[in-house]
């Protein structure tokens, strides 16, 4: 292993940036080039099935994907029983930008972030790769303001006939309805739905559909967009985990995004189309008039940066902790999903008020605090803060792990 | 054997200065490091420094390829996974010596790794057990020994450590493209014997995996060569749209097509005498005999070309075959001549003398060729060398100099026309080959019906023998066909330009077709299965396993997983 030692010595280790599912990510200096890099260390140790499946997948796909909006895998080497992946260093991520109340995002800024997200995604889909874990903290931002997709551990080739995939992908808040109904055959539409959630999050400055379980996630989707009708989504009744929900009329989209322009609302509605077959593609989305109408997307190097505090500088590739939502509890106005009539109107009013509340908070000098809250608690009842941003939870993860290890196509 | 040493030493002394490739993109650089010329592969292999000669290394390569094919079929992985494992293994031994790495351990690691990379993972336990069974298949106690925890854990550690070594050696280049996809895409466009053509070409691709072709040529070049050979084998004429030749859609040059086809055919030439089972020494001896035939075959063909009369040519062909058989059977390899000494026997002696000269001194061989060859032979040899250069330059994407050389070649090859006599020869040979193939096919069907077990190494070698005998007949026709190709110099540049224009369109349509034709793909695969031989039929069935089987396989794997949990 003399070779691997030489390779390892090339990288001068610095501080830890974060810890993910499969190992630590730390900052380092490439002594050959002077370049700052991020090294993801993947534990091999006593692995039962050798080098981790997702690590191999990430390596394989990132070697194939070379694009300005996709993070670059510079090198890979084994050392001391671990596998090291060397990435270009990225200053921060989109999640930090969204939750930083000191940052004001202009309409052009929002447009720029979404455009770069979709450009990276378009390249993936052009190469027949689904990302399957689109969320703000997997969208890294470099020192030059460029946004890049990262973490391809759940990514997958698509396009082969009869390939069946697991439906246990995406962090729940970004999971498309067909996945929540257990679909095994799906396509790039699942990434588009997640990108739509990210778009909504950029507009709202908070996560959009914060379900606490799969059923709750579906409930929140249907509260926002109405129960899908047969003409809207003919195939939904055939999905494995389909369940019927009580009818809810869709509130006007503008009531959910009062600050958005007509073009933005139009693009959002197309990204949140229920039927994956008619959902807008990434390519079509990039051609939408939203990106060509004024104001144009901001130049990346002019985009605002998070405050240079130690906490917000952490760039975590596989964060399991989400931000704490700082909106105060409004117990009297919270309405359970699925109810209609007068209470529905109350829900709308609650949404509007929440949005204004968020706007006011942009003047506050608070930064995100990470406080854990039990996932199963309904915060609207007990007045607790809303739950942390979920990654794939433990049950999902073990199921996913089992699927990935044993699934054969 | 002692006589070979000076030649080998002189080979080692030769230095080939092909270093210093510069690429614009990292991706190109990454891909480029796994492609090199045949000369580099054969002369600068890491195994060479450890005293493993070319013949033994060739034997070892076939050995681990056969092993991987068997292992993959028993693990029930798709052919693409097997192909990926084989390429991983080829690339590994491009960088590491056989002397320091047991080929079957490395092959097992490559299969385990390919399973994960190609999204068809197999539990490590299964891989180890099946691999151990194959390696020790003649040891009755092995099946029980591997189930002892201590023995199993030892194997497991070996594989896990090997995985890291293989990954590092491969530079984590895990994306591997295969000829299958361009092959199927191309044959869809033909309107002749699609299924039979695809099946035979698929077979050529699989067999070609045992050579170093995939370290020299890109997948679409190999696909073109396979289609070319399949068409010859089936006597199918490939379509030409006006002046456009079918292979120009592959972005392949005639030289590349020729080189790929020749190397695929070499596989069958060399395998006429199967390597003996048992000790490594016997294996090496087998390799020696196989390699020694290649120059013999070349000399025979040269002598055939010298004789200008058709009747003698045909009779010479007939008499040479039994003579070769006799030569193969004798232990010391010396030929025993019949009492009847004819001109043809004299030809055989001459070829033997040439063979000895080859073993002693390459330079003499060159001069010998120049003496015995006619002017036409000289032109052909020159063309071949320049063709090789063109091929290399095409690989490095130096278009302008390449096209110039191609034009020169076209002019030189112009005078090589075909006389009416040669046309007659081709027709006669076709008729004979057709009769022979008819017999072979009947025999093969009968034999295939008898074989129901999963084929092991011996069976595969027997199949290669049969294929080799058939394809030896085809070999001569291929040479004539190549001459025909060379005699069409006009418009090649023009076609090349057209090809560049349509390249992007073809890629786009390819993607679109790929999605749209999902149902058609399934139907075609079904049809191919119907036409296939029983063995390939099994393989196909496994590749496209019906829905009913998947739950069964899942259950088995799930139970395996539960067993792991129990542990």
PDB file of N, CA and C in Angstrom, chain B residues 299 301-308 350 366-383 416 422 483:
ATOM      1  N   UNK B 299       1.995 -18.927 -43.524  1.00  0.00           N
ATOM      2  CA  UNK B 299       2.848 -19.387 -44.618  1.00  0.00           C
ATOM      3  C   UNK B 299       2.045 -20.224 -45.605  1.00  0.00           C
ATOM      4  N   UNK B 301      -1.025 -19.905 -46.350  1.00  0.00           N
ATOM      5  CA  UNK B 301      -1.808 -19.015 -47.202  1.00  0.00           C
ATOM      6  C   UNK B 301      -0.922 -18.357 -48.243  1.00  0.00           C
ATOM      7  N   UNK B 302       0.285 -17.990 -47.838  1.00  0.00           N
ATOM      8  CA  UNK B 302       1.196 -17.375 -48.791  1.00  0.00           C
ATOM      9  C   UNK B 302       1.499 -18.349 -49.923  1.00  0.00           C
ATOM     10  N   UNK B 303       1.760 -19.607 -49.550  1.00  0.00           N
ATOM     11  CA  UNK B 303       2.089 -20.575 -50.596  1.00  0.00           C
ATOM     12  C   UNK B 303       0.891 -20.789 -51.509  1.00  0.00           C
ATOM     13  N   UNK B 304      -0.297 -20.757 -50.947  1.00  0.00           N
ATOM     14  CA  UNK B 304      -1.475 -20.901 -51.799  1.00  0.00           C
ATOM     15  C   UNK B 304      -1.530 -19.780 -52.813  1.00  0.00           C
ATOM     16  N   UNK B 305      -1.243 -18.591 -52.341  1.00  0.00           N
ATOM     17  CA  UNK B 305      -1.337 -17.466 -53.264  1.00  0.00           C
ATOM     18  C   UNK B 305      -0.285 -17.555 -54.356  1.00  0.00           C
ATOM     19  N   UNK B 306       0.853 -18.171 -54.029  1.00  0.00           N
ATOM     20  CA  UNK B 306       1.894 -18.287 -55.048  1.00  0.00           C
ATOM     21  C   UNK B 306       1.398 -19.114 -56.216  1.00  0.00           C
ATOM     22  N   UNK B 307       0.731 -20.215 -55.932  1.00  0.00           N
ATOM     23  CA  UNK B 307       0.251 -21.071 -57.020  1.00  0.00           C
ATOM     24  C   UNK B 307      -0.875 -20.370 -57.744  1.00  0.00           C
ATOM     25  N   UNK B 308      -0.781 -20.329 -59.081  1.00  0.00           N
ATOM     26  CA  UNK B 308      -1.705 -19.517 -59.839  1.00  0.00           C
ATOM     27  C   UNK B 308      -2.863 -20.323 -60.412  1.00  0.00           C
ATOM     28  N   UNK B 350       8.594 -26.013 -47.215  1.00  0.00           N
ATOM     29  CA  UNK B 350       9.054 -24.629 -47.284  1.00  0.00           C
ATOM     30  C   UNK B 350       8.484 -23.829 -46.117  1.00  0.00           C
ATOM     31  N   UNK B 366      11.656 -11.343 -42.480  1.00  0.00           N
ATOM     32  CA  UNK B 366      11.246 -10.244 -43.344  1.00  0.00           C
ATOM     33  C   UNK B 366      11.886 -10.391 -44.720  1.00  0.00           C
ATOM     34  N   UNK B 367      13.187 -10.657 -44.721  1.00  0.00           N
ATOM     35  CA  UNK B 367      13.870 -10.772 -46.012  1.00  0.00           C
ATOM     36  C   UNK B 367      13.335 -11.967 -46.777  1.00  0.00           C
ATOM     37  N   UNK B 368      13.034 -13.042 -46.051  1.00  0.00           N
ATOM     38  CA  UNK B 368      12.501 -14.220 -46.719  1.00  0.00           C
ATOM     39  C   UNK B 368      11.200 -13.884 -47.424  1.00  0.00           C
ATOM     40  N   UNK B 369      10.351 -13.136 -46.729  1.00  0.00           N
ATOM     41  CA  UNK B 369       9.086 -12.759 -47.350  1.00  0.00           C
ATOM     42  C   UNK B 369       9.343 -11.956 -48.605  1.00  0.00           C
ATOM     43  N   UNK B 370      10.266 -11.005 -48.510  1.00  0.00           N
ATOM     44  CA  UNK B 370      10.487 -10.154 -49.674  1.00  0.00           C
ATOM     45  C   UNK B 370      11.002 -10.982 -50.840  1.00  0.00           C
ATOM     46  N   UNK B 371      11.791 -12.014 -50.536  1.00  0.00           N
ATOM     47  CA  UNK B 371      12.291 -12.846 -51.632  1.00  0.00           C
ATOM     48  C   UNK B 371      11.181 -13.656 -52.255  1.00  0.00           C
ATOM     49  N   UNK B 372      10.406 -14.336 -51.411  1.00  0.00           N
ATOM     50  CA  UNK B 372       9.432 -15.271 -51.958  1.00  0.00           C
ATOM     51  C   UNK B 372       8.191 -14.567 -52.473  1.00  0.00           C
ATOM     52  N   UNK B 373       7.914 -13.369 -51.982  1.00  0.00           N
ATOM     53  CA  UNK B 373       6.673 -12.715 -52.362  1.00  0.00           C
ATOM     54  C   UNK B 373       6.750 -12.107 -53.735  1.00  0.00           C
ATOM     55  N   UNK B 374       5.600 -12.050 -54.393  1.00  0.00           N
ATOM     56  CA  UNK B 374       5.540 -11.329 -55.650  1.00  0.00           C
ATOM     57  C   UNK B 374       5.390  -9.848 -55.361  1.00  0.00           C
ATOM     58  N   UNK B 375       5.399  -9.077 -56.422  1.00  0.00           N
ATOM     59  CA  UNK B 375       5.262  -7.634 -56.241  1.00  0.00           C
ATOM     60  C   UNK B 375       3.925  -7.313 -55.568  1.00  0.00           C
ATOM     61  N   UNK B 376       2.909  -8.069 -55.923  1.00  0.00           N
ATOM     62  CA  UNK B 376       1.601  -7.833 -55.311  1.00  0.00           C
ATOM     63  C   UNK B 376       1.674  -8.040 -53.806  1.00  0.00           C
ATOM     64  N   UNK B 377       2.366  -9.084 -53.386  1.00  0.00           N
ATOM     65  CA  UNK B 377       2.493  -9.323 -51.952  1.00  0.00           C
ATOM     66  C   UNK B 377       3.164  -8.142 -51.273  1.00  0.00           C
ATOM     67  N   UNK B 378       4.180  -7.614 -51.922  1.00  0.00           N
ATOM     68  CA  UNK B 378       4.868  -6.474 -51.322  1.00  0.00           C
ATOM     69  C   UNK B 378       3.894  -5.322 -51.123  1.00  0.00           C
ATOM     70  N   UNK B 379       3.104  -5.041 -52.157  1.00  0.00           N
ATOM     71  CA  UNK B 379       2.145  -3.948 -52.029  1.00  0.00           C
ATOM     72  C   UNK B 379       1.192  -4.211 -50.873  1.00  0.00           C
ATOM     73  N   UNK B 380       0.765  -5.461 -50.769  1.00  0.00           N
ATOM     74  CA  UNK B 380      -0.202  -5.760 -49.720  1.00  0.00           C
ATOM     75  C   UNK B 380       0.417  -5.548 -48.349  1.00  0.00           C
ATOM     76  N   UNK B 381       1.657  -5.989 -48.192  1.00  0.00           N
ATOM     77  CA  UNK B 381       2.284  -5.821 -46.881  1.00  0.00           C
ATOM     78  C   UNK B 381       2.430  -4.353 -46.550  1.00  0.00           C
ATOM     79  N   UNK B 382       2.854  -3.574 -47.530  1.00  0.00           N
ATOM     80  CA  UNK B 382       3.007  -2.140 -47.279  1.00  0.00           C
ATOM     81  C   UNK B 382       1.664  -1.553 -46.878  1.00  0.00           C
ATOM     82  N   UNK B 383       0.617  -1.938 -47.621  1.00  0.00           N
ATOM     83  CA  UNK B 383      -0.710  -1.432 -47.292  1.00  0.00           C
ATOM     84  C   UNK B 383      -1.103  -1.785 -45.871  1.00  0.00           C
ATOM     85  N   UNK B 416      -5.217  -3.196 -57.670  1.00  0.00           N
ATOM     86  CA  UNK B 416      -5.547  -4.557 -57.252  1.00  0.00           C
ATOM     87  C   UNK B 416      -6.971  -4.892 -57.650  1.00  0.00           C
ATOM     88  N   UNK B 422     -10.631 -15.209 -60.105  1.00  0.00           N
ATOM     89  CA  UNK B 422     -10.823 -15.098 -58.660  1.00  0.00           C
ATOM     90  C   UNK B 422     -12.296 -15.082 -58.312  1.00  0.00           C
ATOM     91  N   UNK B 483     -10.078  -7.506 -49.957  1.00  0.00           N
ATOM     92  CA  UNK B 483      -9.564  -6.949 -51.209  1.00  0.00           C
ATOM     93  C   UNK B 483     -10.654  -6.174 -51.917  1.00  0.00           C
TER      94      UNK B 483
END
